PDB file of C-alpha atoms in Angstrom:
ATOM      1  CA  UNK R   1       0.000   0.000   0.000  1.00 40.00           C
ATOM      2  CA  UNK R   2       1.272   3.445  -0.947  1.00 55.00           C
ATOM      3  CA  UNK R   3       2.329   5.641   1.959  1.00 66.00           C
ATOM      4  CA  UNK R   4       0.017   8.571   2.510  1.00 75.00           C
ATOM      5  CA  UNK R   5       1.710  11.880   1.812  1.00 88.00           C
ATOM      6  CA  UNK R   6       0.596  15.508   1.995  1.00 94.00           C
ATOM      7  CA  UNK R   7      -0.133  17.802  -0.920  1.00 96.00           C
ATOM      8  CA  UNK R   8      -0.345  21.562  -1.180  1.00 98.00           C
ATOM      9  CA  UNK R   9      -3.665  22.675  -2.680  1.00 97.00           C
ATOM     10  CA  UNK R  10      -3.627  26.118  -4.315  1.00 98.00           C
ATOM     11  CA  UNK R  11      -6.774  27.691  -5.771  1.00 98.00           C
ATOM     12  CA  UNK R  12      -6.885  31.172  -7.293  1.00 99.00           C
ATOM     13  CA  UNK R  13      -9.841  32.968  -8.888  1.00 99.00           C
ATOM     14  CA  UNK R  14     -10.141  35.970 -11.197  1.00 99.00           C
ATOM     15  CA  UNK R  15     -13.463  37.699 -11.849  1.00 99.00           C
ATOM     16  CA  UNK R  16     -14.271  38.331 -15.524  1.00 98.00           C
ATOM     17  CA  UNK R  17     -16.926  39.824 -17.725  1.00 98.00           C
ATOM     18  CA  UNK R  18     -17.240  38.762 -21.368  1.00 97.00           C
ATOM     19  CA  UNK R  19     -14.647  41.265 -22.605  1.00 98.00           C
ATOM     20  CA  UNK R  20     -11.970  40.513 -19.987  1.00 98.00           C
ATOM     21  CA  UNK R  21     -12.489  36.749 -20.441  1.00 98.00           C
ATOM     22  CA  UNK R  22     -11.884  37.085 -24.186  1.00 96.00           C
ATOM     23  CA  UNK R  23      -8.840  39.304 -23.647  1.00 97.00           C
ATOM     24  CA  UNK R  24      -7.229  36.947 -21.115  1.00 98.00           C
ATOM     25  CA  UNK R  25      -4.269  35.369 -22.918  1.00 97.00           C
ATOM     26  CA  UNK R  26      -4.801  31.721 -22.011  1.00 97.00           C
ATOM     27  CA  UNK R  27      -1.924  30.452 -24.168  1.00 97.00           C
ATOM     28  CA  UNK R  28       0.820  32.619 -22.641  1.00 97.00           C
ATOM     29  CA  UNK R  29      -0.604  32.289 -19.119  1.00 98.00           C
ATOM     30  CA  UNK R  30      -0.698  28.472 -19.309  1.00 98.00           C
ATOM     31  CA  UNK R  31       2.938  28.394 -20.450  1.00 98.00           C
ATOM     32  CA  UNK R  32       3.830  30.850 -17.676  1.00 98.00           C
ATOM     33  CA  UNK R  33       2.202  28.578 -15.052  1.00 99.00           C
ATOM     34  CA  UNK R  34       4.078  25.522 -16.373  1.00 99.00           C
ATOM     35  CA  UNK R  35       7.388  27.404 -16.275  1.00 98.00           C
ATOM     36  CA  UNK R  36       6.831  28.590 -12.686  1.00 98.00           C
ATOM     37  CA  UNK R  37       5.814  25.119 -11.436  1.00 99.00           C
ATOM     38  CA  UNK R  38       8.805  23.499 -13.150  1.00 98.00           C
ATOM     39  CA  UNK R  39      11.108  26.133 -11.649  1.00 98.00           C
ATOM     40  CA  UNK R  40       9.707  25.730  -8.126  1.00 98.00           C
ATOM     41  CA  UNK R  41       9.478  21.932  -8.072  1.00 98.00           C
ATOM     42  CA  UNK R  42      12.170  20.841 -10.564  1.00 97.00           C
ATOM     43  CA  UNK R  43       9.526  18.524 -12.052  1.00 98.00           C
ATOM     44  CA  UNK R  44       8.729  18.377 -15.767  1.00 98.00           C
ATOM     45  CA  UNK R  45       5.282  18.655 -17.357  1.00 98.00           C
ATOM     46  CA  UNK R  46       4.566  15.287 -19.003  1.00 97.00           C
ATOM     47  CA  UNK R  47       1.045  15.296 -20.440  1.00 97.00           C
ATOM     48  CA  UNK R  48      -1.478  17.930 -21.427  1.00 97.00           C
ATOM     49  CA  UNK R  49      -5.216  18.125 -22.080  1.00 97.00           C
ATOM     50  CA  UNK R  50      -6.859  20.989 -23.981  1.00 96.00           C
ATOM     51  CA  UNK R  51     -10.608  21.718 -23.805  1.00 95.00           C
ATOM     52  CA  UNK R  52     -11.465  18.340 -22.216  1.00 90.00           C
ATOM     53  CA  UNK R  53     -10.792  16.490 -25.479  1.00 88.00           C
ATOM     54  CA  UNK R  54      -7.233  16.541 -26.881  1.00 88.00           C
ATOM     55  CA  UNK R  55      -4.401  14.886 -24.964  1.00 93.00           C
ATOM     56  CA  UNK R  56      -0.752  15.561 -25.823  1.00 95.00           C
ATOM     57  CA  UNK R  57       2.273  13.651 -24.556  1.00 94.00           C
ATOM     58  CA  UNK R  58       4.995  16.075 -25.687  1.00 94.00           C
ATOM     59  CA  UNK R  59       5.453  19.713 -24.754  1.00 94.00           C
ATOM     60  CA  UNK R  60       6.210  20.703 -28.361  1.00 95.00           C
ATOM     61  CA  UNK R  61       2.995  19.067 -29.614  1.00 95.00           C
ATOM     62  CA  UNK R  62       1.060  20.761 -26.829  1.00 96.00           C
ATOM     63  CA  UNK R  63       2.564  24.191 -27.595  1.00 95.00           C
ATOM     64  CA  UNK R  64       1.651  23.840 -31.284  1.00 95.00           C
ATOM     65  CA  UNK R  65      -1.910  22.895 -30.332  1.00 94.00           C
ATOM     66  CA  UNK R  66      -2.140  25.887 -27.971  1.00 94.00           C
ATOM     67  CA  UNK R  67      -1.146  28.229 -30.807  1.00 92.00           C
ATOM     68  CA  UNK R  68      -3.678  26.780 -33.246  1.00 91.00           C
ATOM     69  CA  UNK R  69      -6.557  26.638 -30.753  1.00 89.00           C
ATOM     70  CA  UNK R  70      -8.755  29.682 -31.207  1.00 84.00           C
ATOM     71  CA  UNK R  71     -10.697  29.259 -27.980  1.00 90.00           C
ATOM     72  CA  UNK R  72      -8.900  27.876 -24.948  1.00 95.00           C
ATOM     73  CA  UNK R  73     -11.528  27.130 -22.333  1.00 96.00           C
ATOM     74  CA  UNK R  74      -9.734  24.552 -20.183  1.00 97.00           C
ATOM     75  CA  UNK R  75      -6.281  23.070 -19.782  1.00 97.00           C
ATOM     76  CA  UNK R  76      -4.983  20.223 -17.613  1.00 97.00           C
ATOM     77  CA  UNK R  77      -1.224  19.785 -17.181  1.00 98.00           C
ATOM     78  CA  UNK R  78       0.173  16.678 -15.525  1.00 97.00           C
ATOM     79  CA  UNK R  79       3.633  16.401 -13.962  1.00 98.00           C
ATOM     80  CA  UNK R  80       3.750  12.588 -13.916  1.00 96.00           C
ATOM     81  CA  UNK R  81       1.104  12.661 -11.165  1.00 94.00           C
ATOM     82  CA  UNK R  82       1.025   8.878 -10.733  1.00 93.00           C
ATOM     83  CA  UNK R  83       4.433   9.277  -9.100  1.00 95.00           C
ATOM     84  CA  UNK R  84       4.503  12.926  -8.018  1.00 96.00           C
ATOM     85  CA  UNK R  85       0.818  13.713  -7.236  1.00 95.00           C
ATOM     86  CA  UNK R  86       1.374  17.020  -9.016  1.00 97.00           C
ATOM     87  CA  UNK R  87      -0.891  18.588 -11.667  1.00 97.00           C
ATOM     88  CA  UNK R  88      -2.848  21.762 -12.363  1.00 98.00           C
ATOM     89  CA  UNK R  89      -5.911  22.959 -14.239  1.00 98.00           C
ATOM     90  CA  UNK R  90      -6.867  26.391 -15.499  1.00 98.00           C
ATOM     91  CA  UNK R  91     -10.279  27.234 -16.925  1.00 98.00           C
ATOM     92  CA  UNK R  92     -11.814  30.336 -18.469  1.00 98.00           C
ATOM     93  CA  UNK R  93     -15.462  29.525 -17.772  1.00 91.00           C
ATOM     94  CA  UNK R  94     -17.064  32.393 -19.697  1.00 96.00           C
ATOM     95  CA  UNK R  95     -15.735  31.101 -23.032  1.00 95.00           C
ATOM     96  CA  UNK R  96     -17.511  27.781 -22.512  1.00 91.00           C
ATOM     97  CA  UNK R  97     -20.993  29.296 -22.263  1.00 92.00           C
ATOM     98  CA  UNK R  98     -23.248  30.033 -25.236  1.00 91.00           C
ATOM     99  CA  UNK R  99     -25.484  32.286 -23.148  1.00 93.00           C
ATOM    100  CA  UNK R 100     -22.913  34.651 -21.661  1.00 95.00           C
ATOM    101  CA  UNK R 101     -23.623  35.676 -18.051  1.00 96.00           C
ATOM    102  CA  UNK R 102     -22.684  39.137 -16.831  1.00 97.00           C
ATOM    103  CA  UNK R 103     -19.803  37.712 -14.760  1.00 98.00           C
ATOM    104  CA  UNK R 104     -17.760  34.545 -14.542  1.00 98.00           C
ATOM    105  CA  UNK R 105     -14.341  33.481 -13.244  1.00 98.00           C
ATOM    106  CA  UNK R 106     -11.003  32.169 -14.395  1.00 98.00           C
ATOM    107  CA  UNK R 107     -10.039  29.355 -12.004  1.00 98.00           C
ATOM    108  CA  UNK R 108      -6.535  28.034 -11.352  1.00 98.00           C
ATOM    109  CA  UNK R 109      -6.143  24.844  -9.274  1.00 98.00           C
ATOM    110  CA  UNK R 110      -2.805  23.245  -8.424  1.00 98.00           C
ATOM    111  CA  UNK R 111      -2.019  20.144  -6.424  1.00 98.00           C
ATOM    112  CA  UNK R 112       1.674  19.683  -5.644  1.00 98.00           C
ATOM    113  CA  UNK R 113       3.291  17.227  -3.255  1.00 96.00           C
ATOM    114  CA  UNK R 114       4.931  18.801  -0.182  1.00 97.00           C
ATOM    115  CA  UNK R 115       7.992  16.782  -1.176  1.00 96.00           C
ATOM    116  CA  UNK R 116       8.790  19.352  -3.884  1.00 97.00           C
ATOM    117  CA  UNK R 117       8.277  22.673  -2.118  1.00 96.00           C
ATOM    118  CA  UNK R 118       8.003  24.298   1.294  1.00 97.00           C
ATOM    119  CA  UNK R 119       5.692  27.051   2.513  1.00 97.00           C
ATOM    120  CA  UNK R 120       8.159  29.814   1.633  1.00 97.00           C
ATOM    121  CA  UNK R 121       8.420  28.706  -2.011  1.00 98.00           C
ATOM    122  CA  UNK R 122       4.625  28.238  -2.218  1.00 98.00           C
ATOM    123  CA  UNK R 123       4.017  31.797  -0.962  1.00 98.00           C
ATOM    124  CA  UNK R 124       6.486  33.182  -3.507  1.00 98.00           C
ATOM    125  CA  UNK R 125       4.894  31.096  -6.293  1.00 98.00           C
ATOM    126  CA  UNK R 126       1.430  32.388  -5.325  1.00 99.00           C
ATOM    127  CA  UNK R 127       2.682  35.992  -5.284  1.00 98.00           C
ATOM    128  CA  UNK R 128       4.142  35.637  -8.792  1.00 98.00           C
ATOM    129  CA  UNK R 129       0.932  34.072 -10.168  1.00 98.00           C
ATOM    130  CA  UNK R 130      -1.348  36.634  -8.509  1.00 99.00           C
ATOM    131  CA  UNK R 131       0.759  39.435 -10.041  1.00 98.00           C
ATOM    132  CA  UNK R 132       1.029  37.918 -13.513  1.00 98.00           C
ATOM    133  CA  UNK R 133      -2.519  36.562 -13.942  1.00 98.00           C
ATOM    134  CA  UNK R 134      -4.334  39.216 -11.901  1.00 98.00           C
ATOM    135  CA  UNK R 135      -6.161  36.898  -9.506  1.00 99.00           C
ATOM    136  CA  UNK R 136      -8.688  38.503  -7.122  1.00 99.00           C
ATOM    137  CA  UNK R 137      -9.130  35.840  -4.450  1.00 99.00           C
ATOM    138  CA  UNK R 138      -7.762  32.464  -3.468  1.00 99.00           C
ATOM    139  CA  UNK R 139      -6.365  30.189  -0.806  1.00 98.00           C
ATOM    140  CA  UNK R 140      -3.779  27.544  -0.033  1.00 98.00           C
ATOM    141  CA  UNK R 141      -4.049  24.569   2.265  1.00 97.00           C
ATOM    142  CA  UNK R 142      -2.460  21.154   2.821  1.00 96.00           C
ATOM    143  CA  UNK R 143      -4.406  17.904   2.430  1.00 92.00           C
ATOM    144  CA  UNK R 144      -3.592  14.220   2.739  1.00 87.00           C
ATOM    145  CA  UNK R 145      -2.941  12.506  -0.587  1.00 85.00           C
ATOM    146  CA  UNK R 146      -6.210  10.553  -0.303  1.00 85.00           C
ATOM    147  CA  UNK R 147      -8.169  13.812  -0.738  1.00 80.00           C
ATOM    148  CA  UNK R 148      -9.557  15.090  -4.044  1.00 77.00           C
ATOM    149  CA  UNK R 149      -8.294  18.418  -5.432  1.00 83.00           C
ATOM    150  CA  UNK R 150     -11.687  19.466  -6.821  1.00 78.00           C
ATOM    151  CA  UNK R 151     -13.894  18.933  -3.769  1.00 78.00           C
ATOM    152  CA  UNK R 152     -11.153  18.871  -1.080  1.00 76.00           C
ATOM    153  CA  UNK R 153     -12.815  15.782   0.375  1.00 75.00           C
ATOM    154  CA  UNK R 154     -11.632  12.246   0.976  1.00 82.00           C
ATOM    155  CA  UNK R 155     -11.625   9.939  -2.046  1.00 78.00           C
ATOM    156  CA  UNK R 156     -13.725   6.820  -1.450  1.00 73.00           C
ATOM    157  CA  UNK R 157     -12.064   3.648  -2.660  1.00 69.00           C
ATOM    158  CA  UNK R 158     -14.191   0.749  -3.860  1.00 63.00           C
ATOM    159  CA  UNK R 159     -12.945  -2.615  -5.039  1.00 57.00           C
ATOM    160  CA  UNK R 160     -12.522  -1.479  -8.658  1.00 61.00           C
ATOM    161  CA  UNK R 161     -13.095   2.262  -8.530  1.00 62.00           C
ATOM    162  CA  UNK R 162     -12.688   5.518  -6.653  1.00 65.00           C
ATOM    163  CA  UNK R 163     -15.320   8.194  -6.131  1.00 65.00           C
ATOM    164  CA  UNK R 164     -15.920  11.529  -4.418  1.00 64.00           C
ATOM    165  CA  UNK R 165     -19.246  12.800  -3.131  1.00 69.00           C
ATOM    166  CA  UNK R 166     -20.451  16.063  -4.674  1.00 67.00           C
ATOM    167  CA  UNK R 167     -22.354  18.031  -2.053  1.00 70.00           C
ATOM    168  CA  UNK R 168     -24.772  20.930  -2.285  1.00 72.00           C
ATOM    169  CA  UNK R 169     -22.129  23.296  -0.897  1.00 73.00           C
ATOM    170  CA  UNK R 170     -19.961  22.625  -3.976  1.00 74.00           C
ATOM    171  CA  UNK R 171     -22.717  24.055  -6.179  1.00 80.00           C
ATOM    172  CA  UNK R 172     -23.228  26.980  -3.779  1.00 90.00           C
ATOM    173  CA  UNK R 173     -19.594  28.066  -4.196  1.00 91.00           C
ATOM    174  CA  UNK R 174     -19.779  27.625  -7.990  1.00 90.00           C
ATOM    175  CA  UNK R 175     -22.740  30.006  -8.177  1.00 92.00           C
ATOM    176  CA  UNK R 176     -21.400  32.438  -5.537  1.00 95.00           C
ATOM    177  CA  UNK R 177     -17.767  32.821  -6.573  1.00 96.00           C
ATOM    178  CA  UNK R 178     -18.679  35.715  -8.900  1.00 98.00           C
ATOM    179  CA  UNK R 179     -19.086  37.724  -5.662  1.00 98.00           C
ATOM    180  CA  UNK R 180     -15.345  37.580  -4.797  1.00 98.00           C
ATOM    181  CA  UNK R 181     -15.107  41.357  -5.292  1.00 98.00           C
ATOM    182  CA  UNK R 182     -18.109  41.843  -2.987  1.00 97.00           C
ATOM    183  CA  UNK R 183     -16.502  40.454   0.159  1.00 97.00           C
ATOM    184  CA  UNK R 184     -17.486  36.800  -0.167  1.00 97.00           C
ATOM    185  CA  UNK R 185     -15.120  34.134   1.242  1.00 97.00           C
ATOM    186  CA  UNK R 186     -15.359  30.454   0.314  1.00 96.00           C
ATOM    187  CA  UNK R 187     -14.063  29.080   3.607  1.00 96.00           C
ATOM    188  CA  UNK R 188     -11.169  29.649   6.005  1.00 98.00           C
ATOM    189  CA  UNK R 189      -7.757  28.187   5.217  1.00 98.00           C
ATOM    190  CA  UNK R 190      -4.230  28.523   6.629  1.00 98.00           C
ATOM    191  CA  UNK R 191      -3.365  30.900   3.746  1.00 99.00           C
ATOM    192  CA  UNK R 192      -6.106  33.166   2.349  1.00 99.00           C
ATOM    193  CA  UNK R 193      -5.791  35.754  -0.438  1.00 99.00           C
ATOM    194  CA  UNK R 194      -8.323  38.537  -0.081  1.00 99.00           C
ATOM    195  CA  UNK R 195      -8.952  41.907  -1.746  1.00 98.00           C
ATOM    196  CA  UNK R 196     -10.098  45.393  -0.712  1.00 98.00           C
ATOM    197  CA  UNK R 197     -13.774  44.343  -0.778  1.00 98.00           C
ATOM    198  CA  UNK R 198     -13.107  42.096   2.230  1.00 98.00           C
ATOM    199  CA  UNK R 199     -11.907  45.134   4.165  1.00 97.00           C
ATOM    200  CA  UNK R 200     -14.614  47.666   3.244  1.00 95.00           C
ATOM    201  CA  UNK R 201     -17.272  46.101   5.474  1.00 92.00           C
ATOM    202  CA  UNK R 202     -16.340  47.324   8.982  1.00 94.00           C
ATOM    203  CA  UNK R 203     -17.481  44.123  10.725  1.00 94.00           C
ATOM    204  CA  UNK R 204     -15.543  41.903   8.334  1.00 97.00           C
ATOM    205  CA  UNK R 205     -12.472  44.162   8.501  1.00 97.00           C
ATOM    206  CA  UNK R 206     -12.476  44.120  12.321  1.00 96.00           C
ATOM    207  CA  UNK R 207     -12.448  40.300  12.451  1.00 97.00           C
ATOM    208  CA  UNK R 208      -9.777  40.000   9.745  1.00 97.00           C
ATOM    209  CA  UNK R 209      -7.512  42.491  11.526  1.00 96.00           C
ATOM    210  CA  UNK R 210      -7.997  40.860  14.956  1.00 97.00           C
ATOM    211  CA  UNK R 211      -7.351  37.229  13.976  1.00 97.00           C
ATOM    212  CA  UNK R 212      -4.254  35.791  12.331  1.00 98.00           C
ATOM    213  CA  UNK R 213      -1.708  37.863  10.414  1.00 98.00           C
ATOM    214  CA  UNK R 214      -2.614  40.177   7.531  1.00 98.00           C
ATOM    215  CA  UNK R 215       0.012  41.461   5.079  1.00 98.00           C
ATOM    216  CA  UNK R 216       0.094  42.850   1.539  1.00 98.00           C
ATOM    217  CA  UNK R 217       0.866  40.609  -1.432  1.00 97.00           C
ATOM    218  CA  UNK R 218       0.649  43.509  -3.902  1.00 97.00           C
ATOM    219  CA  UNK R 219      -1.285  46.778  -4.169  1.00 97.00           C
ATOM    220  CA  UNK R 220      -4.603  44.903  -4.654  1.00 98.00           C
ATOM    221  CA  UNK R 221      -4.288  41.653  -2.710  1.00 99.00           C
ATOM    222  CA  UNK R 222      -3.612  40.765   0.927  1.00 99.00           C
ATOM    223  CA  UNK R 223      -2.488  37.446   2.358  1.00 99.00           C
ATOM    224  CA  UNK R 224      -4.309  36.503   5.562  1.00 99.00           C
ATOM    225  CA  UNK R 225      -2.585  33.722   7.514  1.00 98.00           C
ATOM    226  CA  UNK R 226      -4.584  31.771  10.090  1.00 98.00           C
ATOM    227  CA  UNK R 227      -3.665  29.077  12.602  1.00 98.00           C
ATOM    228  CA  UNK R 228      -5.838  25.970  12.994  1.00 97.00           C
ATOM    229  CA  UNK R 229      -7.129  27.440  16.263  1.00 98.00           C
ATOM    230  CA  UNK R 230      -8.041  30.747  14.544  1.00 98.00           C
ATOM    231  CA  UNK R 231      -9.949  28.809  11.877  1.00 97.00           C
ATOM    232  CA  UNK R 232     -11.817  26.692  14.423  1.00 97.00           C
ATOM    233  CA  UNK R 233     -12.841  29.725  16.529  1.00 96.00           C
ATOM    234  CA  UNK R 234     -13.910  31.867  13.580  1.00 97.00           C
ATOM    235  CA  UNK R 235     -15.991  29.113  11.998  1.00 95.00           C
ATOM    236  CA  UNK R 236     -17.837  28.616  15.278  1.00 95.00           C
ATOM    237  CA  UNK R 237     -18.476  32.269  16.062  1.00 95.00           C
ATOM    238  CA  UNK R 238     -18.056  34.561  13.027  1.00 95.00           C
ATOM    239  CA  UNK R 239     -19.309  32.579  10.021  1.00 93.00           C
ATOM    240  CA  UNK R 240     -22.024  35.102   9.022  1.00 94.00           C
ATOM    241  CA  UNK R 241     -19.951  38.238   9.673  1.00 95.00           C
ATOM    242  CA  UNK R 242     -17.157  36.861   7.486  1.00 96.00           C
ATOM    243  CA  UNK R 243     -19.580  36.002   4.624  1.00 94.00           C
ATOM    244  CA  UNK R 244     -18.409  32.388   4.500  1.00 95.00           C
ATOM    245  CA  UNK R 245     -20.017  30.288   1.757  1.00 93.00           C
ATOM    246  CA  UNK R 246     -19.141  26.885   3.240  1.00 88.00           C
TER     247      UNK R 246
END
């Protein structure tokens, strides 16, 4: 049986309207993410999926496909995850919808084994990505390797298959994440990236400044670090005031 390890889970979100979603340079941003992950972890990207349908096994083939793809909605990049448990996805949701809503998000999700990076390098990686891709909100946590990146819940193992329960709260976040510039927070994590909207509501600002450590990542984004005890206390007593979704 494989030893259970820990993985860093990084999720970053950028609010878009139709125009900003179309202007977001998916091709260059995907390549930028790959370069930064390879630099931080010393791993190499091994396989690539574009728009849920085309899988490439060489970086050169993938780069050619990126160039020729007019509409990049989704990309999955795998760093030999069977061995390293490391991969990321990036999706530009607005481009996938025929009926365009007023707002949507660009979502970046990375799972990377703690074997390849420490907290200091993760914080620096996050800072670089937030600057380069203009993310508005996000978080970082650590989960056991038997947890699923998408739902952040334990993977159930059957005799011949694995599965993860999808709960109502997953759908609630999906429909509420367009409010990330209106003070909404998904949940509380050891590392939280928040914006000015989380500090304009006096009640929310008071709690954020009293618990944990708040510092600037750049001129738009703050990193809010919380201990496990902070998280436990705030979830019990300040859930509504903090506008927590989960």
